[in-house]
């Protein structure tokens, strides 16, 4: 028999759509992963680490050189200074960092505020921890929120707010003003800010990403989560981290040690090397993604699926033109008949109906894949 806890948990829409895409040989513009590998020099660094015998368990908190280089990079770009031993934990992707953080700070009955559209793992993590989710909508077309509405959601039970910046799936990049307001509320009402920044290096049109680390430099109440999956196009390596003050880090590590214990060793060595080359790498990386985003926006303009311009992440939400279509059914039909998989947007929403009229497209793909996928989208007849 399933536990009561598990009965509340849904299957991830990303897995569902990828399996369907595979079964029907559809172009997969659904689940967020590149259809190309990250740089060869990182793969070579992993080979070297394996050949050098770095094949046994890593220290549970992560190898020192990776924690060190991440802290140096964040000090440089966000102005945050932290204790490498006590404030950073390497996890099996951001997914595990999120799970360990939420299990570490959310008690039964605690309320956690989510901005919708939200990355699906947050809701499951909160429910698994026994928490109670509260939602505030980032309304399209600009994916902005009402400051007063957010303030009204806060109660004595509010334990945390989760901010995903840049946001998956909308591509919204939170402004400094928005983040500062969120942080002020957290200070005033004494709750945590969990900031998922896995797309921290993927912003467009020269828009600056503001990390929570640049606002809460002392990490009084913020937990910053990120991973190497998007930045180095190696989503399968699953190397992420959680950064928090020593007390919260201790709670995170309590969960981490009984779930994964340690993260794969050669991958961590390769990523420590990759981070040491970040400055040289980022320009080309961002240029390529800017081209992909512009290409997709341009191609979609001549389709019936009108895009909402993303300023960050590698996703774009498109509108479904007719209201009689259910996003989930349409996404399945497009996959089976038109051979293109997308992600229906309703699983990213709990309160508003806005998701039912949108699909999410991932543009972390080669141009040929994007062209073929959008061509298939255009072949849909209402
Ligand atoms: N957060 C967001 C917003 C994501 O889009 C993803 C998926 N890439 C994750 C967390 C999970 O990251 P990882 O693959 O490093 O576990
Ligand atoms: N983050 C990816 C997405 O948004 C999916 C990762 C996963 O499948 N867990 O599509």
Tab-separated table of C-alpha atoms and ligand atoms in Angstrom:
chain	number	residue	atom	x	y	z
A	1	UNK	CA	0.000	0.000	0.000
A	2	UNK	CA	1.160	3.487	-0.849
A	3	UNK	CA	1.709	5.868	2.028
A	4	UNK	CA	-0.722	8.756	2.471
A	5	UNK	CA	2.144	11.079	1.656
A	6	UNK	CA	2.656	9.479	-1.753
A	7	UNK	CA	-1.026	9.520	-2.645
A	8	UNK	CA	-0.836	13.305	-3.100
A	9	UNK	CA	2.038	13.073	-5.579
A	10	UNK	CA	1.523	13.284	-9.355
A	11	UNK	CA	3.725	11.859	-12.107
A	12	UNK	CA	6.085	14.483	-13.520
A	13	UNK	CA	4.714	15.917	-16.769
A	14	UNK	CA	8.278	15.999	-18.140
A	15	UNK	CA	8.611	12.229	-17.868
A	16	UNK	CA	5.102	11.661	-19.250
A	17	UNK	CA	5.726	13.802	-22.351
A	18	UNK	CA	9.222	12.443	-23.014
A	19	UNK	CA	7.959	8.859	-22.923
A	20	UNK	CA	5.141	9.792	-25.321
A	21	UNK	CA	7.615	11.578	-27.627
A	22	UNK	CA	9.832	8.497	-27.648
A	23	UNK	CA	6.940	6.107	-28.335
A	24	UNK	CA	5.670	8.216	-31.234
A	25	UNK	CA	9.044	9.258	-32.618
A	26	UNK	CA	8.168	12.911	-32.139
A	27	UNK	CA	10.626	15.820	-32.071
A	28	UNK	CA	11.013	16.489	-28.372
A	29	UNK	CA	10.630	20.203	-27.574
A	30	UNK	CA	9.117	19.235	-24.227
A	31	UNK	CA	11.394	18.207	-21.382
A	32	UNK	CA	14.153	20.716	-20.738
A	33	UNK	CA	17.441	19.287	-21.918
A	34	UNK	CA	19.768	20.127	-24.816
A	35	UNK	CA	19.894	17.759	-27.791
A	36	UNK	CA	23.664	18.287	-27.814
A	37	UNK	CA	26.407	17.590	-25.297
A	38	UNK	CA	28.300	20.149	-23.297
A	39	UNK	CA	31.881	21.013	-24.330
A	40	UNK	CA	34.392	18.261	-25.128
A	41	UNK	CA	36.952	19.813	-22.778
A	42	UNK	CA	34.613	19.135	-19.832
A	43	UNK	CA	34.064	15.559	-20.976
A	44	UNK	CA	37.845	15.177	-21.226
A	45	UNK	CA	38.230	16.547	-17.706
A	46	UNK	CA	35.799	13.865	-16.476
A	47	UNK	CA	37.772	11.158	-18.342
A	48	UNK	CA	40.963	12.442	-16.798
A	49	UNK	CA	39.431	12.386	-13.317
A	50	UNK	CA	38.333	8.765	-13.869
A	51	UNK	CA	41.752	7.743	-15.166
A	52	UNK	CA	43.391	9.521	-12.240
A	53	UNK	CA	41.456	7.262	-9.914
A	54	UNK	CA	38.791	9.706	-8.733
A	55	UNK	CA	36.229	6.956	-8.686
A	56	UNK	CA	35.285	6.360	-5.065
A	57	UNK	CA	32.806	8.199	-2.872
A	58	UNK	CA	33.231	11.940	-2.756
A	59	UNK	CA	33.017	13.692	0.624
A	60	UNK	CA	29.315	14.036	1.488
A	61	UNK	CA	29.364	17.840	1.263
A	62	UNK	CA	31.082	17.728	-2.126
A	63	UNK	CA	34.728	17.884	-3.169
A	64	UNK	CA	36.590	20.868	-1.783
A	65	UNK	CA	37.787	22.244	-5.142
A	66	UNK	CA	34.228	22.445	-6.494
A	67	UNK	CA	32.883	24.149	-3.367
A	68	UNK	CA	35.828	26.540	-3.467
A	69	UNK	CA	35.490	27.571	-7.091
A	70	UNK	CA	31.718	28.061	-6.756
A	71	UNK	CA	32.264	30.301	-3.746
A	72	UNK	CA	34.923	32.300	-5.634
A	73	UNK	CA	32.662	32.756	-8.655
A	74	UNK	CA	29.721	33.850	-6.518
A	75	UNK	CA	31.882	36.224	-4.535
A	76	UNK	CA	32.987	37.820	-7.773
A	77	UNK	CA	29.603	38.094	-9.483
A	78	UNK	CA	27.158	38.424	-6.567
A	79	UNK	CA	29.380	39.905	-3.878
A	80	UNK	CA	28.518	37.104	-1.447
A	81	UNK	CA	31.197	35.729	0.828
A	82	UNK	CA	30.782	32.362	2.452
A	83	UNK	CA	32.337	29.648	4.495
A	84	UNK	CA	33.281	26.810	2.142
A	85	UNK	CA	33.111	24.242	4.927
A	86	UNK	CA	29.818	25.213	6.484
A	87	UNK	CA	27.687	26.931	3.872
A	88	UNK	CA	27.742	24.971	0.617
A	89	UNK	CA	26.586	21.441	-0.077
A	90	UNK	CA	26.953	19.638	-3.404
A	91	UNK	CA	23.825	17.656	-4.240
A	92	UNK	CA	22.512	15.350	-6.954
A	93	UNK	CA	21.299	18.222	-9.118
A	94	UNK	CA	19.176	21.149	-8.039
A	95	UNK	CA	16.377	18.601	-7.635
A	96	UNK	CA	18.019	17.071	-4.604
A	97	UNK	CA	19.074	20.482	-3.259
A	98	UNK	CA	15.403	21.527	-3.375
A	99	UNK	CA	14.208	18.334	-1.730
A	100	UNK	CA	16.830	18.454	1.025
A	101	UNK	CA	16.178	22.148	1.656
A	102	UNK	CA	12.419	21.796	1.880
A	103	UNK	CA	12.613	18.677	4.029
A	104	UNK	CA	15.139	20.529	6.183
A	105	UNK	CA	13.118	23.693	6.784
A	106	UNK	CA	9.412	22.894	6.278
A	107	UNK	CA	7.491	21.224	9.092
A	108	UNK	CA	4.019	19.673	9.062
A	109	UNK	CA	1.452	22.416	8.552
A	110	UNK	CA	3.973	25.115	7.596
A	111	UNK	CA	2.887	27.297	4.699
A	112	UNK	CA	5.128	27.818	1.686
A	113	UNK	CA	4.401	30.492	-0.913
A	114	UNK	CA	4.921	29.593	-4.572
A	115	UNK	CA	4.842	31.880	-7.582
A	116	UNK	CA	2.910	30.229	-10.376
A	117	UNK	CA	3.743	29.146	-13.022
A	118	UNK	CA	6.047	27.075	-10.784
A	119	UNK	CA	8.583	24.371	-11.522
A	120	UNK	CA	6.714	21.191	-10.658
A	121	UNK	CA	9.154	19.737	-8.127
A	122	UNK	CA	8.365	22.477	-5.584
A	123	UNK	CA	4.809	21.384	-5.045
A	124	UNK	CA	5.731	17.713	-4.600
A	125	UNK	CA	8.568	18.596	-2.221
A	126	UNK	CA	6.270	20.753	-0.083
A	127	UNK	CA	3.591	18.042	0.031
A	128	UNK	CA	6.164	15.368	0.905
A	129	UNK	CA	7.363	17.575	3.771
A	130	UNK	CA	3.771	17.942	5.041
A	131	UNK	CA	3.708	21.634	4.146
A	132	UNK	CA	0.815	23.650	2.792
A	133	UNK	CA	1.366	25.443	-0.536
A	134	UNK	CA	-0.018	28.958	-1.100
A	135	UNK	CA	0.003	30.436	-4.571
A	136	UNK	CA	0.529	33.820	-6.133
A	137	UNK	CA	0.162	34.188	-9.886
A	138	UNK	CA	2.670	35.794	-12.201
A	139	UNK	CA	0.080	37.023	-14.661
A	140	UNK	CA	0.712	36.902	-18.370
A	141	UNK	CA	1.628	38.682	-20.603
A	142	UNK	CA	4.400	40.196	-18.439
A	143	UNK	CA	4.401	37.606	-15.663
A	144	UNK	CA	4.259	40.258	-12.975
A	145	UNK	CA	2.770	39.879	-9.517
A	146	UNK	CA	0.763	42.155	-7.320
A	147	UNK	CA	2.926	43.253	-4.373
A	148	UNK	CA	-0.097	43.723	-2.112
A	149	UNK	CA	-1.492	40.290	-2.985
A	150	UNK	CA	1.816	38.740	-1.945
A	151	UNK	CA	1.817	40.592	1.377
A	152	UNK	CA	-1.734	39.378	2.036
A	153	UNK	CA	-0.740	35.724	1.537
A	154	UNK	CA	1.579	35.841	4.519
A	155	UNK	CA	0.316	34.319	7.751
A	156	UNK	CA	1.899	33.328	11.078
A	157	UNK	CA	2.371	29.879	9.507
A	158	UNK	CA	4.400	31.135	6.543
A	159	UNK	CA	7.731	29.338	6.648
A	160	UNK	CA	9.194	30.011	3.216
A	161	UNK	CA	8.720	31.426	-0.238
A	162	UNK	CA	10.211	29.796	-3.322
A	163	UNK	CA	11.470	32.080	-6.062
A	164	UNK	CA	12.597	30.611	-9.360
A	165	UNK	CA	14.695	33.221	-11.088
A	166	UNK	CA	14.901	33.127	-14.106
A	167	UNK	CA	11.563	31.375	-14.085
A	168	UNK	CA	10.812	28.042	-15.711
A	169	UNK	CA	8.463	28.003	-17.677
A	170	UNK	CA	7.718	31.714	-18.313
A	171	UNK	CA	11.265	32.986	-18.850
A	172	UNK	CA	10.576	35.843	-16.432
A	173	UNK	CA	13.643	37.430	-14.850
A	174	UNK	CA	12.799	38.985	-11.486
A	175	UNK	CA	13.817	42.629	-11.132
A	176	UNK	CA	15.988	43.851	-8.281
A	177	UNK	CA	12.975	45.737	-6.973
A	178	UNK	CA	10.804	42.592	-6.945
A	179	UNK	CA	13.475	40.523	-5.222
A	180	UNK	CA	14.150	43.233	-2.652
A	181	UNK	CA	10.446	43.460	-1.861
A	182	UNK	CA	10.226	39.669	-1.411
A	183	UNK	CA	13.271	39.756	0.833
A	184	UNK	CA	11.915	42.667	2.896
A	185	UNK	CA	8.740	40.684	3.541
A	186	UNK	CA	10.808	37.664	4.554
A	187	UNK	CA	12.754	39.807	7.026
A	188	UNK	CA	9.670	41.470	8.415
A	189	UNK	CA	7.687	38.267	8.874
A	190	UNK	CA	10.585	35.949	9.575
A	191	UNK	CA	10.458	33.328	6.835
A	192	UNK	CA	12.971	31.774	4.418
A	193	UNK	CA	13.574	32.632	0.779
A	194	UNK	CA	14.426	29.550	-1.288
A	195	UNK	CA	15.884	30.843	-4.529
A	196	UNK	CA	16.197	28.382	-7.409
A	197	UNK	CA	18.636	29.944	-9.865
A	198	UNK	CA	19.506	27.071	-12.198
A	199	UNK	CA	19.183	29.444	-15.195
A	200	UNK	CA	21.358	32.124	-13.552
A	201	UNK	CA	23.625	32.389	-16.619
A	202	UNK	CA	20.832	32.267	-19.186
A	203	UNK	CA	19.373	35.741	-19.589
A	204	UNK	CA	18.765	37.551	-22.875
A	205	UNK	CA	18.906	41.077	-24.289
A	206	UNK	CA	21.674	41.947	-21.798
A	207	UNK	CA	19.285	41.647	-18.876
A	208	UNK	CA	21.119	41.215	-15.604
A	209	UNK	CA	20.360	38.288	-13.328
A	210	UNK	CA	20.126	39.323	-9.679
A	211	UNK	CA	20.872	36.510	-7.280
A	212	UNK	CA	19.311	36.365	-3.843
A	213	UNK	CA	22.948	36.150	-2.690
A	214	UNK	CA	23.450	39.731	-3.821
A	215	UNK	CA	20.570	40.878	-1.600
A	216	UNK	CA	20.997	38.623	1.409
A	217	UNK	CA	24.800	38.616	1.355
A	218	UNK	CA	25.032	37.219	4.867
A	219	UNK	CA	22.542	34.446	4.060
A	220	UNK	CA	20.423	35.359	7.038
A	221	UNK	CA	17.329	33.686	5.629
A	222	UNK	CA	18.034	32.763	2.025
A	223	UNK	CA	18.945	29.464	0.467
A	224	UNK	CA	20.410	29.724	-3.017
A	225	UNK	CA	20.094	26.652	-5.210
A	226	UNK	CA	21.655	26.052	-8.593
A	227	UNK	CA	23.281	23.355	-10.692
A	228	UNK	CA	25.655	22.745	-13.577
A	229	UNK	CA	23.059	21.030	-15.795
A	230	UNK	CA	21.953	24.117	-17.740
A	231	UNK	CA	25.135	26.179	-17.525
A	232	UNK	CA	27.346	23.483	-19.010
A	233	UNK	CA	24.699	21.606	-21.043
A	234	UNK	CA	25.194	18.391	-19.064
A	235	UNK	CA	21.790	17.840	-17.496
A	236	UNK	CA	22.503	14.121	-17.118
A	237	UNK	CA	25.415	14.671	-14.765
A	238	UNK	CA	23.143	15.917	-11.987
A	239	UNK	CA	25.521	18.102	-10.036
A	240	UNK	CA	23.894	20.876	-8.041
A	241	UNK	CA	24.228	22.726	-4.743
A	242	UNK	CA	22.517	24.514	-1.919
A	243	UNK	CA	24.076	27.562	-0.291
A	244	UNK	CA	22.795	28.655	3.102
A	245	UNK	CA	24.010	29.760	6.523
A	246	UNK	CA	25.586	27.055	8.739
A	247	UNK	CA	22.394	26.328	10.674
A	248	UNK	CA	20.262	25.772	7.580
A	249	UNK	CA	23.129	23.976	5.843
A	250	UNK	CA	23.248	21.577	8.758
A	251	UNK	CA	19.535	20.827	8.261
A	252	UNK	CA	20.038	20.360	4.500
A	253	UNK	CA	22.965	18.016	5.103
A	254	UNK	CA	20.920	15.954	7.527
A	255	UNK	CA	18.576	15.100	4.647
A	256	UNK	CA	21.321	14.861	2.023
A	257	UNK	CA	23.320	12.288	4.014
A	258	UNK	CA	20.344	9.931	4.122
A	259	UNK	CA	19.257	10.310	0.523
A	260	UNK	CA	22.276	10.478	-1.783
A	261	UNK	CA	25.074	10.782	0.816
A	262	UNK	CA	27.547	11.898	-1.875
A	263	UNK	CA	27.467	12.948	-5.522
A	264	UNK	CA	29.406	11.332	-8.376
A	265	UNK	CA	33.104	12.054	-7.996
A	266	UNK	CA	34.603	12.420	-11.512
A	267	UNK	CA	31.734	14.707	-12.551
A	268	UNK	CA	32.476	17.000	-9.621
A	269	UNK	CA	36.153	17.201	-10.591
A	270	UNK	CA	35.230	18.021	-14.179
A	271	UNK	CA	32.783	20.683	-13.037
A	272	UNK	CA	35.366	22.255	-10.731
A	273	UNK	CA	37.560	22.595	-13.811
A	274	UNK	CA	34.635	23.892	-15.902
A	275	UNK	CA	33.881	26.603	-13.318
A	276	UNK	CA	37.497	27.726	-13.387
A	277	UNK	CA	36.976	28.513	-17.104
A	278	UNK	CA	33.551	30.122	-16.691
A	279	UNK	CA	34.619	33.601	-17.821
A	280	UNK	CA	36.004	32.316	-21.136
A	281	UNK	CA	33.033	30.019	-21.651
A	282	UNK	CA	30.032	32.224	-20.900
A	283	UNK	CA	30.212	34.659	-23.793
A	284	UNK	CA	29.876	31.998	-26.494
A	285	UNK	CA	27.294	30.082	-24.441
A	286	UNK	CA	25.061	33.133	-24.032
A	287	UNK	CA	25.471	34.179	-27.654
A	288	UNK	CA	24.346	30.758	-28.880
A	289	UNK	CA	21.295	30.755	-26.617
A	290	UNK	CA	20.369	34.300	-27.590
A	291	UNK	CA	20.426	33.140	-31.230
A	292	UNK	CA	18.266	30.117	-30.398
A	293	UNK	CA	15.746	32.249	-28.541
A	294	UNK	CA	15.554	34.823	-31.330
A	295	UNK	CA	15.264	32.109	-33.966
A	296	UNK	CA	12.391	30.393	-32.157
A	297	UNK	CA	10.527	33.655	-31.507
A	298	UNK	CA	10.857	34.556	-35.142
A	299	UNK	CA	9.672	31.165	-36.406
A	300	UNK	CA	6.726	31.141	-34.008
A	301	UNK	CA	5.514	34.566	-35.183
A	302	UNK	CA	4.276	32.960	-38.378
A	303	UNK	CA	2.478	30.152	-36.497
A	304	UNK	CA	-0.867	30.197	-34.736
A	305	UNK	CA	0.952	29.629	-31.407
A	306	UNK	CA	1.944	33.151	-30.390
A	307	UNK	CA	4.941	33.277	-28.039
A	308	UNK	CA	5.407	35.170	-24.782
A	309	UNK	CA	8.928	36.511	-25.110
A	310	UNK	CA	11.202	34.939	-22.470
A	311	UNK	CA	14.046	37.009	-20.978
A	312	UNK	CA	15.698	34.084	-19.264
A	313	UNK	CA	15.773	30.227	-19.120
A	314	UNK	CA	15.532	28.123	-22.292
A	315	UNK	CA	11.782	27.929	-22.489
A	316	UNK	CA	9.060	29.887	-24.203
A	317	UNK	CA	5.369	29.760	-23.415
A	318	UNK	CA	3.013	29.981	-26.401
A	319	UNK	CA	-0.708	30.667	-26.423
A	320	UNK	CA	-3.179	28.095	-27.695
A	321	UNK	CA	-5.402	30.157	-29.996
A	322	UNK	CA	-8.748	28.494	-29.323
A	323	UNK	CA	-10.243	28.187	-25.877
A	324	UNK	CA	-12.021	24.882	-26.582
A	325	UNK	CA	-8.669	23.059	-26.492
A	326	UNK	CA	-7.405	21.553	-23.268
A	327	UNK	CA	-3.616	22.013	-23.060
A	328	UNK	CA	-2.917	18.449	-21.915
A	329	UNK	CA	-5.026	16.838	-24.627
A	330	UNK	CA	-3.604	19.176	-27.238
A	331	UNK	CA	0.001	18.462	-26.194
A	332	UNK	CA	-0.688	14.724	-26.454
A	333	UNK	CA	-2.384	15.102	-29.838
A	334	UNK	CA	0.482	17.223	-31.185
A	335	UNK	CA	2.950	14.557	-30.057
A	336	UNK	CA	1.040	11.639	-31.536
A	337	UNK	CA	-0.294	13.172	-34.767
A	338	UNK	CA	2.018	16.057	-35.569
A	339	UNK	CA	5.163	14.470	-34.136
A	340	UNK	CA	6.188	17.323	-31.898
A	341	UNK	CA	6.229	17.135	-28.112
A	342	UNK	CA	5.743	20.226	-25.948
A	343	UNK	CA	4.769	20.583	-22.277
A	344	UNK	CA	1.191	21.577	-21.429
A	345	UNK	CA	1.345	24.541	-19.062
A	346	UNK	CA	-1.474	23.692	-16.642
A	347	UNK	CA	0.740	21.470	-14.397
A	348	UNK	CA	2.737	24.650	-13.628
A	349	UNK	CA	-0.372	26.279	-12.144
A	350	UNK	CA	-2.575	25.476	-9.153
A	351	UNK	CA	-4.695	28.605	-8.751
A	352	UNK	CA	-5.070	30.393	-12.063
A	353	UNK	CA	-6.490	28.923	-15.292
A	354	UNK	CA	-3.891	30.713	-17.383
A	355	UNK	CA	-1.881	27.528	-17.906
A	356	UNK	CA	-4.716	25.736	-19.670
A	357	UNK	CA	-4.308	27.974	-22.687
A	358	UNK	CA	-0.541	27.627	-23.076
A	359	UNK	CA	2.151	25.161	-24.085
A	360	UNK	CA	5.828	25.302	-23.157
A	361	UNK	CA	8.519	24.869	-25.800
A	362	UNK	CA	12.146	24.114	-24.961
A	363	UNK	CA	14.645	25.777	-27.313
A	364	UNK	CA	17.827	24.150	-25.966
A	365	UNK	CA	18.106	22.370	-29.311
A	366	UNK	CA	20.059	22.507	-32.544
A	367	UNK	CA	18.556	24.706	-35.254
A	368	UNK	CA	17.527	21.692	-37.354
A	369	UNK	CA	15.608	20.210	-34.425
A	370	UNK	CA	13.935	23.551	-33.724
A	371	UNK	CA	13.041	24.079	-37.356
A	372	UNK	CA	11.588	20.599	-37.754
A	373	UNK	CA	9.711	20.820	-34.457
A	374	UNK	CA	8.147	24.190	-35.288
A	375	UNK	CA	7.306	22.984	-38.803
A	376	UNK	CA	5.435	20.095	-37.165
A	377	UNK	CA	3.656	22.544	-34.859
A	378	UNK	CA	2.620	24.589	-37.874
A	379	UNK	CA	1.149	21.482	-39.510
A	380	UNK	CA	-1.547	21.353	-36.825
A	381	UNK	CA	-5.041	22.054	-38.141
A	382	UNK	CA	-7.657	23.238	-35.727
B	1	LIG	N1	14.813	23.900	-11.033
B	1	LIG	C1	14.377	24.280	-12.233
B	1	LIG	C2	13.680	25.579	-12.370
B	1	LIG	C3	14.555	23.467	-13.347
B	1	LIG	O1	14.116	23.839	-14.530
B	1	LIG	C4	15.198	22.238	-13.177
B	1	LIG	C5	15.332	21.300	-14.326
B	1	LIG	N2	16.423	21.505	-14.989
B	1	LIG	C6	15.670	21.893	-11.920
B	1	LIG	C7	15.437	22.737	-10.853
B	1	LIG	C8	16.371	20.601	-11.671
B	1	LIG	O2	17.732	20.739	-11.923
B	1	LIG	P1	18.704	19.487	-11.912
B	1	LIG	O3	18.607	18.841	-13.248
B	1	LIG	O4	20.042	20.080	-11.655
B	1	LIG	O5	18.266	18.577	-10.830
B	2	LIG	N1	13.875	20.939	-15.654
B	2	LIG	C1	13.448	20.179	-16.787
B	2	LIG	C2	12.239	20.857	-17.414
B	2	LIG	O1	11.754	21.828	-16.927
B	2	LIG	C3	13.076	18.774	-16.483
B	2	LIG	C4	13.881	18.049	-15.491
B	2	LIG	C5	13.168	16.816	-15.123
B	2	LIG	O2	12.605	16.153	-15.972
B	2	LIG	N2	13.113	16.545	-13.879
B	2	LIG	O3	11.780	20.365	-18.402
